[in-house]
Coordinates of C-alpha atoms and ligand atoms in Angstrom, one line a residue:
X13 CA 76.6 52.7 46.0
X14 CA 80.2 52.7 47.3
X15 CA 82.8 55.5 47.2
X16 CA 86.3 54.2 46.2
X17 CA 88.7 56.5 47.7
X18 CA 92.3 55.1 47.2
X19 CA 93.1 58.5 45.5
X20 CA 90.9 61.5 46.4
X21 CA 92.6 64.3 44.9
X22 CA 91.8 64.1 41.7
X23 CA 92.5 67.2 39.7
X24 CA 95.8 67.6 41.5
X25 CA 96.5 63.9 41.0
X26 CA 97.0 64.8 37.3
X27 CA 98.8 67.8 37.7
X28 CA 101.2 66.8 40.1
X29 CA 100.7 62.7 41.0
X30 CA 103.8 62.1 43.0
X31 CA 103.2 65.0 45.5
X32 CA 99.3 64.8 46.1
X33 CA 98.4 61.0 45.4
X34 CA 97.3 58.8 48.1
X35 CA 98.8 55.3 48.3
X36 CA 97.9 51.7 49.7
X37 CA 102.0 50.9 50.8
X38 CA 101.3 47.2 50.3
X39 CA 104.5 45.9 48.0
X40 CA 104.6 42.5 47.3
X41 CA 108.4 40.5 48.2
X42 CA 109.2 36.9 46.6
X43 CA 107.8 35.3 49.7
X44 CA 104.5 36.7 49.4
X45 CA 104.9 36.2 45.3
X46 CA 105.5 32.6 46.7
X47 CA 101.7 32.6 49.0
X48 CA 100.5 33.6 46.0
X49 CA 101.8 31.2 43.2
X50 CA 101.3 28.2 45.9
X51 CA 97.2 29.3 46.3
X52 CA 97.1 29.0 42.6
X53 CA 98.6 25.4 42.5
X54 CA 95.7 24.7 45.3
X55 CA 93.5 26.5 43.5
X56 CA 94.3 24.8 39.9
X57 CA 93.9 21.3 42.5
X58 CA 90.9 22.0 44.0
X59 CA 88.9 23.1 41.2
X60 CA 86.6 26.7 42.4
X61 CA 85.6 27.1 46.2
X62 CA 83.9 30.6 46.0
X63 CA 79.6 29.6 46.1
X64 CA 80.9 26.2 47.8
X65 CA 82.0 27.1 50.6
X66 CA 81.4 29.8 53.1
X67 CA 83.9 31.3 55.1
X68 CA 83.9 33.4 58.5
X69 CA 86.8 35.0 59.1
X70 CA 87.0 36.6 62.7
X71 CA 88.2 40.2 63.0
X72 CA 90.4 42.2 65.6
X73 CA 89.7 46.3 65.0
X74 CA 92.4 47.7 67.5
X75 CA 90.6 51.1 68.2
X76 CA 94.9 52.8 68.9
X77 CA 94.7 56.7 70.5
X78 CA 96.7 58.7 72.0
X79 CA 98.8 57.4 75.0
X80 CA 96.0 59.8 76.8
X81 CA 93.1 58.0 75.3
X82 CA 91.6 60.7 73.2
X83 CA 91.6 60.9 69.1
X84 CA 90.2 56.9 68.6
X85 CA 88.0 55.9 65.9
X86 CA 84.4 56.1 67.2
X87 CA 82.9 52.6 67.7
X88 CA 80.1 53.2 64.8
X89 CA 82.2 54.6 62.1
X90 CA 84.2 50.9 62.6
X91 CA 81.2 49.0 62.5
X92 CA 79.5 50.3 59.2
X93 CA 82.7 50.0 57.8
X94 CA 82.2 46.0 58.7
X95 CA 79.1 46.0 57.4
X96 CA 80.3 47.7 54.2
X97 CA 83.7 45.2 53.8
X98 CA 80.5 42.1 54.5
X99 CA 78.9 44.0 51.3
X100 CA 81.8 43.6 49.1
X101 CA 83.0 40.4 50.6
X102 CA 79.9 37.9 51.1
X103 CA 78.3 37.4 46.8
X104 CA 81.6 34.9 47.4
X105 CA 80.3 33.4 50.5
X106 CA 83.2 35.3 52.8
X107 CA 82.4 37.2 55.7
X108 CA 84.0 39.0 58.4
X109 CA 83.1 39.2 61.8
X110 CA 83.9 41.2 65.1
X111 CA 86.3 38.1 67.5
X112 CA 84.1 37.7 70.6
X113 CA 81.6 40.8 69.2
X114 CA 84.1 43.8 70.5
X115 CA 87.1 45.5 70.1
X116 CA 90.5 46.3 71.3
X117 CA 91.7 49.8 72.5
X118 CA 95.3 50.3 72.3
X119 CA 96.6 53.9 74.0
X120 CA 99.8 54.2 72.3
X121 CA 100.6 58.0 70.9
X122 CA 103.6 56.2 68.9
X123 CA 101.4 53.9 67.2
X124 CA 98.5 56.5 66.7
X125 CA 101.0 58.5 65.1
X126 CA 104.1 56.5 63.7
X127 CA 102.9 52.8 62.6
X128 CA 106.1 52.2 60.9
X129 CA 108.4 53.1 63.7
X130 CA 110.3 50.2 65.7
X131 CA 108.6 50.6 69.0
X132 CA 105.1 50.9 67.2
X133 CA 105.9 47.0 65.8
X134 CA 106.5 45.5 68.9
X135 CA 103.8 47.3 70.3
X136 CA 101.5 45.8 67.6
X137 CA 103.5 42.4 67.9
X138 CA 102.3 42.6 71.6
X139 CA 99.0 43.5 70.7
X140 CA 98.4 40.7 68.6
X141 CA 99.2 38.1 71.2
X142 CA 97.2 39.8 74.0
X143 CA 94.6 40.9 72.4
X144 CA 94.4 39.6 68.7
X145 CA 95.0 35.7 68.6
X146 CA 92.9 33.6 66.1
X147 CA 92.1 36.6 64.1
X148 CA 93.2 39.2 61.3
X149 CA 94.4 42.0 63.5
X150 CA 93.2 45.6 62.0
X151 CA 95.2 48.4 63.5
X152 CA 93.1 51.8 62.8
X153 CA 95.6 54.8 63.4
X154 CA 95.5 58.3 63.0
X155 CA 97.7 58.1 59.5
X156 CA 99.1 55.4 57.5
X157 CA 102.6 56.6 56.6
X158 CA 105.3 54.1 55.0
X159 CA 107.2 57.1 54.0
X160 CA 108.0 55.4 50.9
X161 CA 105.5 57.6 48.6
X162 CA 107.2 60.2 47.6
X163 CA 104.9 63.0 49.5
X164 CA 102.0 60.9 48.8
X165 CA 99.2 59.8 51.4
X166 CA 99.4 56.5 52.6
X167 CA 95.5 55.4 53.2
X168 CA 96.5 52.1 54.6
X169 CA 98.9 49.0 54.1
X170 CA 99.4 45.1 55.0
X171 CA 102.4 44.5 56.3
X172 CA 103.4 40.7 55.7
X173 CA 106.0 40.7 58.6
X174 CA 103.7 41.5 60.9
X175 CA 100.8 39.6 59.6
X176 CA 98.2 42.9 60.4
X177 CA 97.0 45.6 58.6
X178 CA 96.9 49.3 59.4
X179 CA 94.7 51.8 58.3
X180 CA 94.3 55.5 58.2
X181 CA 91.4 56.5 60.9
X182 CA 90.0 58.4 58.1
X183 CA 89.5 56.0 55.7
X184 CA 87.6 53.8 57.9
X185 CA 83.8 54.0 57.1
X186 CA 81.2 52.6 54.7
X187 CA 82.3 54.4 51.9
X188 CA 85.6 53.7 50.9
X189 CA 87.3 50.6 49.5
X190 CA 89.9 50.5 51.3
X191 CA 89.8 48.4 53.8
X192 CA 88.8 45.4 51.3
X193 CA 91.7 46.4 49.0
X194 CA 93.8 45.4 52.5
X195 CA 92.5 42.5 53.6
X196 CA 93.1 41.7 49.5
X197 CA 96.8 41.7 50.1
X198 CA 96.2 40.3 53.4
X199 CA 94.9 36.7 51.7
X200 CA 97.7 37.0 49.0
X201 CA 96.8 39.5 46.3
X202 CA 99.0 41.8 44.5
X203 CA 97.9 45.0 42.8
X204 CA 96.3 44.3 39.4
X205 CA 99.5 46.8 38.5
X206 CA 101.9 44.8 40.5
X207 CA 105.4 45.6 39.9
X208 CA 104.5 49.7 38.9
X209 CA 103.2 49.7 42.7
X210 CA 105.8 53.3 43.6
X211 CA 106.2 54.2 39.8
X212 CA 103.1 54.8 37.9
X213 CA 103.5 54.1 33.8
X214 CA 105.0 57.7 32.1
X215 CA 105.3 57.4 28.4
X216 CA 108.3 60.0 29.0
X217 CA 110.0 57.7 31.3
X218 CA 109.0 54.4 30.2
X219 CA 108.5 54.9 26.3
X220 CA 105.4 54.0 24.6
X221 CA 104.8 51.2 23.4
X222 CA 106.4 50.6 26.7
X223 CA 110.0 49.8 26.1
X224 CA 111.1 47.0 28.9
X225 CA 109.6 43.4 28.9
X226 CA 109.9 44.3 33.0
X227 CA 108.6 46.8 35.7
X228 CA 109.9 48.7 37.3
X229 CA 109.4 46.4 40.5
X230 CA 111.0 43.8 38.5
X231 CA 107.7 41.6 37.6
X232 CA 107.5 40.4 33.7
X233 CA 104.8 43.3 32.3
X234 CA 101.6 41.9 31.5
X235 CA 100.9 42.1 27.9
X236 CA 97.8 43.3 26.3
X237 CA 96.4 39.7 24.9
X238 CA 97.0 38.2 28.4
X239 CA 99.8 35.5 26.6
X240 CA 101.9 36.3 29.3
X241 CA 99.4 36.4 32.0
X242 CA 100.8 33.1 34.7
X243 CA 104.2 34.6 35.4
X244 CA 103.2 38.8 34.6
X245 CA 101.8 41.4 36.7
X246 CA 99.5 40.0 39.4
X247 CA 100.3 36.5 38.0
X248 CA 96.5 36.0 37.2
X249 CA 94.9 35.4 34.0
X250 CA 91.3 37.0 34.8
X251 CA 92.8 40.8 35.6
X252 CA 94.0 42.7 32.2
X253 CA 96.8 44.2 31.9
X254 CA 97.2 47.2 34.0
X255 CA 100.8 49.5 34.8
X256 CA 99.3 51.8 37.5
X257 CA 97.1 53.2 34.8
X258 CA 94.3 54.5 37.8
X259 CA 97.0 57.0 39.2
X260 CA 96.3 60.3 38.1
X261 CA 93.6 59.0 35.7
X262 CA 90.2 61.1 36.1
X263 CA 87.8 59.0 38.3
X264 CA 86.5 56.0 36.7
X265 CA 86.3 56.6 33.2
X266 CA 87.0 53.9 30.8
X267 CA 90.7 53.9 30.1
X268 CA 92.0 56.2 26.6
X269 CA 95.3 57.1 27.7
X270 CA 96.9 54.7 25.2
X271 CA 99.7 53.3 26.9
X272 CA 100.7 50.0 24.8
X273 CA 102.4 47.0 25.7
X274 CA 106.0 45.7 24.8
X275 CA 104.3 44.4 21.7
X276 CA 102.1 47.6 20.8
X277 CA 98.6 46.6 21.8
X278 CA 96.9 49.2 23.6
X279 CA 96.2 47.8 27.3
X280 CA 92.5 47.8 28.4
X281 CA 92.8 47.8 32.3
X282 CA 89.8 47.2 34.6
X283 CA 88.9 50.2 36.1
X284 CA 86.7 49.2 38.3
X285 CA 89.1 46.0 40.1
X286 CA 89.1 46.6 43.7
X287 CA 93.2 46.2 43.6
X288 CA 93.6 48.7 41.2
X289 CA 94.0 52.5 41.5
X290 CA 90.9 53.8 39.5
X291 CA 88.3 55.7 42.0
X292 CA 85.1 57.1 41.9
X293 CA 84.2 53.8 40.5
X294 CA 80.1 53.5 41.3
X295 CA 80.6 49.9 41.8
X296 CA 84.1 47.4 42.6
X297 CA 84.4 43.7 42.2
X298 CA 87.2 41.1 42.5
X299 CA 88.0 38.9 39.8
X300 CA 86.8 35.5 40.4
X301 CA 90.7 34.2 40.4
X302 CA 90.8 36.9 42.9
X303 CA 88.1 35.3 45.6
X304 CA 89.9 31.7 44.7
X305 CA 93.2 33.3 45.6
X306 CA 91.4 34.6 48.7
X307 CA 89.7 31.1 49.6
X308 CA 92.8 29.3 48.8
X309 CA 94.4 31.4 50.9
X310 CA 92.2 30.9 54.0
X311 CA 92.3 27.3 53.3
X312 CA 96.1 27.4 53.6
X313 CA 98.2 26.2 56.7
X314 CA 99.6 29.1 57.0
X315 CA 96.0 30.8 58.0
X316 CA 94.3 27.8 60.3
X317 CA 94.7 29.9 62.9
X318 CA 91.7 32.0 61.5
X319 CA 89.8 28.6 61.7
X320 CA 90.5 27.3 64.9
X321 CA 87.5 28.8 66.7
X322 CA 85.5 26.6 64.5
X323 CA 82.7 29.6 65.3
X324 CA 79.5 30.4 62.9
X325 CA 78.8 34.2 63.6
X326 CA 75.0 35.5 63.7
X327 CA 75.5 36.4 60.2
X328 CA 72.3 39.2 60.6
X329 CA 73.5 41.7 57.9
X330 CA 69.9 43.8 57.9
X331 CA 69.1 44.2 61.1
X332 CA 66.3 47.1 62.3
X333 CA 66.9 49.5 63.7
X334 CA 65.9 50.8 67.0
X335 CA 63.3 53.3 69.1
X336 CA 64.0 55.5 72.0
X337 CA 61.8 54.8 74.5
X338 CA 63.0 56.8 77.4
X339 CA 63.7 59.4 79.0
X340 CA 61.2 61.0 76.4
X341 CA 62.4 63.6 74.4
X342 CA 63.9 67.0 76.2
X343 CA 63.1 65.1 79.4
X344 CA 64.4 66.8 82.2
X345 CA 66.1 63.9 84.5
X346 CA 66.6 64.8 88.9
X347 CA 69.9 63.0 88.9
X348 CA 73.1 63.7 86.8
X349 CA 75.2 60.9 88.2
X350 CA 72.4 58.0 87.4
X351 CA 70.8 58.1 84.4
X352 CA 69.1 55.3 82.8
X353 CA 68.6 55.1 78.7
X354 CA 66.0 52.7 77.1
X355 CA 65.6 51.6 73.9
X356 CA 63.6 48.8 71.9
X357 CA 65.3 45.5 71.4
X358 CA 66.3 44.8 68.2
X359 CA 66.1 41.1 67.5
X360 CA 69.7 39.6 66.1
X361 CA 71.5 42.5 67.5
X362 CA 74.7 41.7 69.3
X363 CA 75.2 44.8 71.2
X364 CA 73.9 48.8 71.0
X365 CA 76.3 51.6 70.5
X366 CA 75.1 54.8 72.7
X367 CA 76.3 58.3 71.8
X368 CA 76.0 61.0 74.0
X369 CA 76.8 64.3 73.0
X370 CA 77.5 67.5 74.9
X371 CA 78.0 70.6 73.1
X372 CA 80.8 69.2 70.5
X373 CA 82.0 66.7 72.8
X374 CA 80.7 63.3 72.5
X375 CA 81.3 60.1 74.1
X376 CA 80.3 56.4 73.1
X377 CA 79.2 53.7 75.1
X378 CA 78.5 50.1 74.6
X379 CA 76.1 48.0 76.1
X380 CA 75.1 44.1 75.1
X381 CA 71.1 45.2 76.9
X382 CA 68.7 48.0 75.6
X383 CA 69.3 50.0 78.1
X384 CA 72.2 52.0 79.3
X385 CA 73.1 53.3 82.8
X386 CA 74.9 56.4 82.4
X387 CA 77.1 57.6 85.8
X388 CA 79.2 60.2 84.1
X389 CA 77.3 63.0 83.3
X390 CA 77.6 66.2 84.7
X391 CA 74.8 68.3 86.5
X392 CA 72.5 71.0 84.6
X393 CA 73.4 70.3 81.5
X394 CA 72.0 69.7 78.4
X395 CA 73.0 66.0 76.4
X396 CA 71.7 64.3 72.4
X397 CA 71.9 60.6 72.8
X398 CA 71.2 58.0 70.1
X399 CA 71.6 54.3 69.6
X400 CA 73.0 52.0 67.1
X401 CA 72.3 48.2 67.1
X402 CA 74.9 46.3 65.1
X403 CA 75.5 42.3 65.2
X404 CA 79.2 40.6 65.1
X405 CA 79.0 41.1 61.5
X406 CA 78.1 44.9 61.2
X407 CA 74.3 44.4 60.9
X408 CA 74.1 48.0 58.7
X409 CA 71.1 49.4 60.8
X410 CA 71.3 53.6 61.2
X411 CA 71.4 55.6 64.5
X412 CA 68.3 56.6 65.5
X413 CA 67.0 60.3 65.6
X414 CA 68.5 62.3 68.0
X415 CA 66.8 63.0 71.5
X416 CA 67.6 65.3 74.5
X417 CA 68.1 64.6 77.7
X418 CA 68.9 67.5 80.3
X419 CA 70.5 66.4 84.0
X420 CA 69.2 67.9 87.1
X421 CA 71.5 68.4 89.8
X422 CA 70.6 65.6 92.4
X423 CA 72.9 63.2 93.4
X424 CA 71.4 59.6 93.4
X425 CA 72.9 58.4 96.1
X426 CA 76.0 59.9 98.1
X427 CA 77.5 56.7 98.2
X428 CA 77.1 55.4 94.7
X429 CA 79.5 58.0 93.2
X430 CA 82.0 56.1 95.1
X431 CA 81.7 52.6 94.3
X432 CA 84.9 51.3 92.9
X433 CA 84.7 47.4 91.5
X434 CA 86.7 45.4 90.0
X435 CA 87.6 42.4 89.0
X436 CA 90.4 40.0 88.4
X437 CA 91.9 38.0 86.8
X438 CA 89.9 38.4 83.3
X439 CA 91.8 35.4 82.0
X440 CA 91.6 32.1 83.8
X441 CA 91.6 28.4 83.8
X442 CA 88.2 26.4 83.6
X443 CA 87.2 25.9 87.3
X444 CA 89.6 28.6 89.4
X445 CA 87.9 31.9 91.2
X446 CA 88.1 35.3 89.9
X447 CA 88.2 38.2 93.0
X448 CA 85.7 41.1 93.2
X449 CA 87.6 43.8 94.9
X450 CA 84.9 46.6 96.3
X451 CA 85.6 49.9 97.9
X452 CA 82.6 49.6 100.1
X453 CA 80.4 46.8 101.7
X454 CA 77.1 46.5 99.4
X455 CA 74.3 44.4 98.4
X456 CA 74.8 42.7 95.2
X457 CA 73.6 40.7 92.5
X458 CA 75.9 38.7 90.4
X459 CA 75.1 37.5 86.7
X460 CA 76.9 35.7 84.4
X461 CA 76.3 35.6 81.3
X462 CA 78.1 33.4 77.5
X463 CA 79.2 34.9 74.9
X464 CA 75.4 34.4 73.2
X465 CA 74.2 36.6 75.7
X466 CA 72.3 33.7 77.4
X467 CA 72.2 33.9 81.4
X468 CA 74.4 31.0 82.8
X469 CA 74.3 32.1 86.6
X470 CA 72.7 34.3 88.7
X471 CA 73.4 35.3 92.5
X472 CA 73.0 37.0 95.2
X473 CA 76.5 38.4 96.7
X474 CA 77.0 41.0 99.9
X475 CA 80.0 42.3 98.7
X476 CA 82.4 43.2 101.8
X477 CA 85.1 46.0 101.0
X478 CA 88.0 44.5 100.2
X479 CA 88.5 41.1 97.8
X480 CA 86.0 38.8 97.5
X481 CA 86.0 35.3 95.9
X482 CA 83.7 34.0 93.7
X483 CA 84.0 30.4 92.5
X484 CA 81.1 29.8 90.4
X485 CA 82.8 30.0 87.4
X486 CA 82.1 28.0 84.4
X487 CA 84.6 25.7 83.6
X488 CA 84.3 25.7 79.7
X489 CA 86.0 27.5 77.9
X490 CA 85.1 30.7 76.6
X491 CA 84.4 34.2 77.0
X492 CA 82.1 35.2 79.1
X493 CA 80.3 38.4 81.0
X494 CA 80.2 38.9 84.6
X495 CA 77.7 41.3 85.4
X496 CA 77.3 43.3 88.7
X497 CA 74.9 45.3 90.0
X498 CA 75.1 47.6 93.3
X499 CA 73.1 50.3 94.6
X500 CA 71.0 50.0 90.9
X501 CA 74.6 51.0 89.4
X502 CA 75.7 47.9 86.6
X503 CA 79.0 47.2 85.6
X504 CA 79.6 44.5 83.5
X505 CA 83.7 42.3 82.8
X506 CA 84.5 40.4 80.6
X507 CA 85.9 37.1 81.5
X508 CA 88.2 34.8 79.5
X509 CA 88.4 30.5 80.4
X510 CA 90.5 28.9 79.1
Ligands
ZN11 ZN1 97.3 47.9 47.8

């Protein structure tokens, strides 16, 4: 069961619709009108894809926050929203999953705040290249605005000029429809209302029957019999008729306002379309014309960059979910600045999500093991952890029950507050070194690990303060994980080859 929730406010909606109604900010300009009518021609050439093929379509979430790092989406919320989009997405054989299973964190209060602004484009522009190549970038922000609502709420948008979408914060989780609605437009979709996207039908304004043969967008209306249906509205014949009836409707009841077409039928809209305005809706589908228009799309030139990984992602949608094995359960710990977490393994998990909680303040880790070492606690005091597995495609597993862990006030080892590692560069080419710069001289133990998780190299290293060179590399190309452990203390990089 799946909350739509395009438009929340309901009874306000329909007192008042232009000052309380929340928004997708997606309009559609004669180049995208243009994506869309050229899918069709592939479509109406290939004959149907969707059940033919399947379709993996890698993902950047860009996880922006303030310039000072706090106010991000938390790791989990993003990743049952995954596994919720997979839901609605993969009866059609399309899924999405995580590029190189993780995300991007973008510090940028102007972006967090203002995603329309100038500087908040290029920053996104910038962001894409760096950080989102090969994928459809997802920017998740602290509001949506496109300021062209009228005082409504902008929930989210796709923004053709920049090729991305961004999304309210709040509207990322497994409930609403959002985020498919999005990544609708993304692959070429207009609204099933297209051309009444900022003016909702009024029989007031726009006379009933309705009294142009054109929106107010400009786009031929749609008539009631569907005659009309190749060049009006959304310019497919499987969507009825629909003028932005879902605005200020109530919920998801079947359509009795009575708005008729140029011709005087009374219009039948589908309530429950996922690119329509209706909410509360139980369930949402596409049309099938819809996931063609999608397919076609991905199939397109214009999107091969989506493609060029040529990648099958571990496509584990159910995966179990885990057990805390230790510390047991209001365990008292010696050390605060070393703590070590355990969990089961979960097979087909990709990674673990770890939240620790102190008081209100809680704090997310990520860890591709199950186990966590934990160097940031403070002393004497009282911590909830639990753990999420998820796999590159969401995997829609559940946290596990809290536990408590308390610190003691022992330091593990006087030097091991102190080591500083790095390492750099985290992008080179196949057979160059990469530098380990220490703060200290230590014992160490080098792993390196593929993108599979699957160990490739493993060695000792006495790290001498200062730089130190390490040339076993692979020379493939891919991302990989450089693991290094001192003193019992892990850190692990991530390592790009090209
Ligand atoms: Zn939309």
């Amino acid at each position: 069961m799946r909350i739509h929730t395009l438009l929340l406010s309901l009874v306000m909606a329909a007192i008042s619709f232009t000052s309380n109604a929340q928004f997708c900010g997606y309009d559609s300009d004669a180049a995208e009108t243009a994506r869309l009518l050229r899918n069709k021609k592939a479509y109406k050439t290939s004959g149907p894809q969707r059940s033919v093929v399947d379709i993996y379509i890698p993902i950047t979430f860009h996880i922006v926050s303030e310039t000072n790092g706090t106010g991000g989406i938390d790791e989990d919320r993003v990743i049952a929203q995954l596994c919720a989009l997979n839901q609605d997405y993969n009866p059609h054989g399309i899924y999405f999953y995580l590029k190189d299973k993780t995300f991007n964190y973008v510090k940028s209060t102007i972006l967090f705040s203002s995603p329309t602004a100038q500087s908040a484009g290029t920053k996104m522009i910038t962001e894409k290249i760096n950080n989102g190549k090969n994928s459809v970038n997802i920017f998740i922000c602290e509001n949506a605005d496109t300021g062209g609502t009228s005082g409504g709420t902008t929930l989210g948008y796709y923004d053709p000029f920049l090729d991305a979408i961004v999304i309210r914060k709040q509207d990322v989780n497994a409930f609403t429809g959002t985020l498919s609605h999005e990544l609708g437009h993304f692959f070429s979709l207009d609204h099933t209302f297209n051309g009444w996207d900022f003016e909702s039908y009024d029989p007031a304004v726009h006379g009933n029957p309705v009294s142009s043969m054109f929106s107010p967008g400009g786009v031929q209306n749609e008539l009631a019999d569907g005659s009309n249906c190749e060049n009006a509205g959304d310019f497919l014949c499987d969507t009825p008729a629909d003028y932005n009836l879902g605005l200020g409707w109530a919920g998801c009841a079947p359509y009795t306002g009575g708005a008729k077409d140029f011709n005087g039928e009374e219009l039948d809209p589908d309530e429950e379309n996922f690119m329509g305005y209706f909410i509360g809706c139980d369930e949402y589908h596409f049309s099938d014309l819809q996931i063609e228009m999608v397919i076609a799309d991905y199939q397109s030139n214009d999107r091969d960059f989506l493609n060029s990984l040529s990648y099958v992602p571990n496509l584990n949608l159910n995966l179990d979910n885990t057990t805390l094995v230790a510390p047991a359960n209001a365990a008292t710990v010696e050390t605060y600045n070393y703590v070590k977490l355990e969990w089961t393994e979960v097979s087909g998990a990709d990674g673990y999500i770890i939240e620790v909680t102190q008081g209100i303040t809680n704090s997310i880790y990520l860890s591709p093991n199950p186990y966590l070492h934990i160097t940031d606690l403070e002393a004497d005091k009282t911590y909830r952890w639990k753990v999420l597995p998820y796999s590159e495609v969401g995997g829609c597993a559940s946290f596990t029950t809290e536990r408590i862990v308390k610190t003691g006030n022992i330091l593990a080892s006087s030097e091991l507050s102190q080591i500083g590692i790095s390492l750099y560069p985290t992008v080179i080419e196949g057979g160059s070194e990469v530098i380990i710069e220490s703060s200290g001289s230590y014992d160490g133990n080098v792993s390196i690990f593929d993108v599979q998780g699957k160990l490739l190299n493993n060695f000792r290293l006495n790290l001498q303060s200062g730089l130190n060179r390490i040339d076993d590399i692979p020379s493939q190309a891919g991302l990989y994980f450089v693991s290094v452990v001192t003193l019992g203390q892990q850190q692990t990089f991530k390592l790009v080859v090209q």
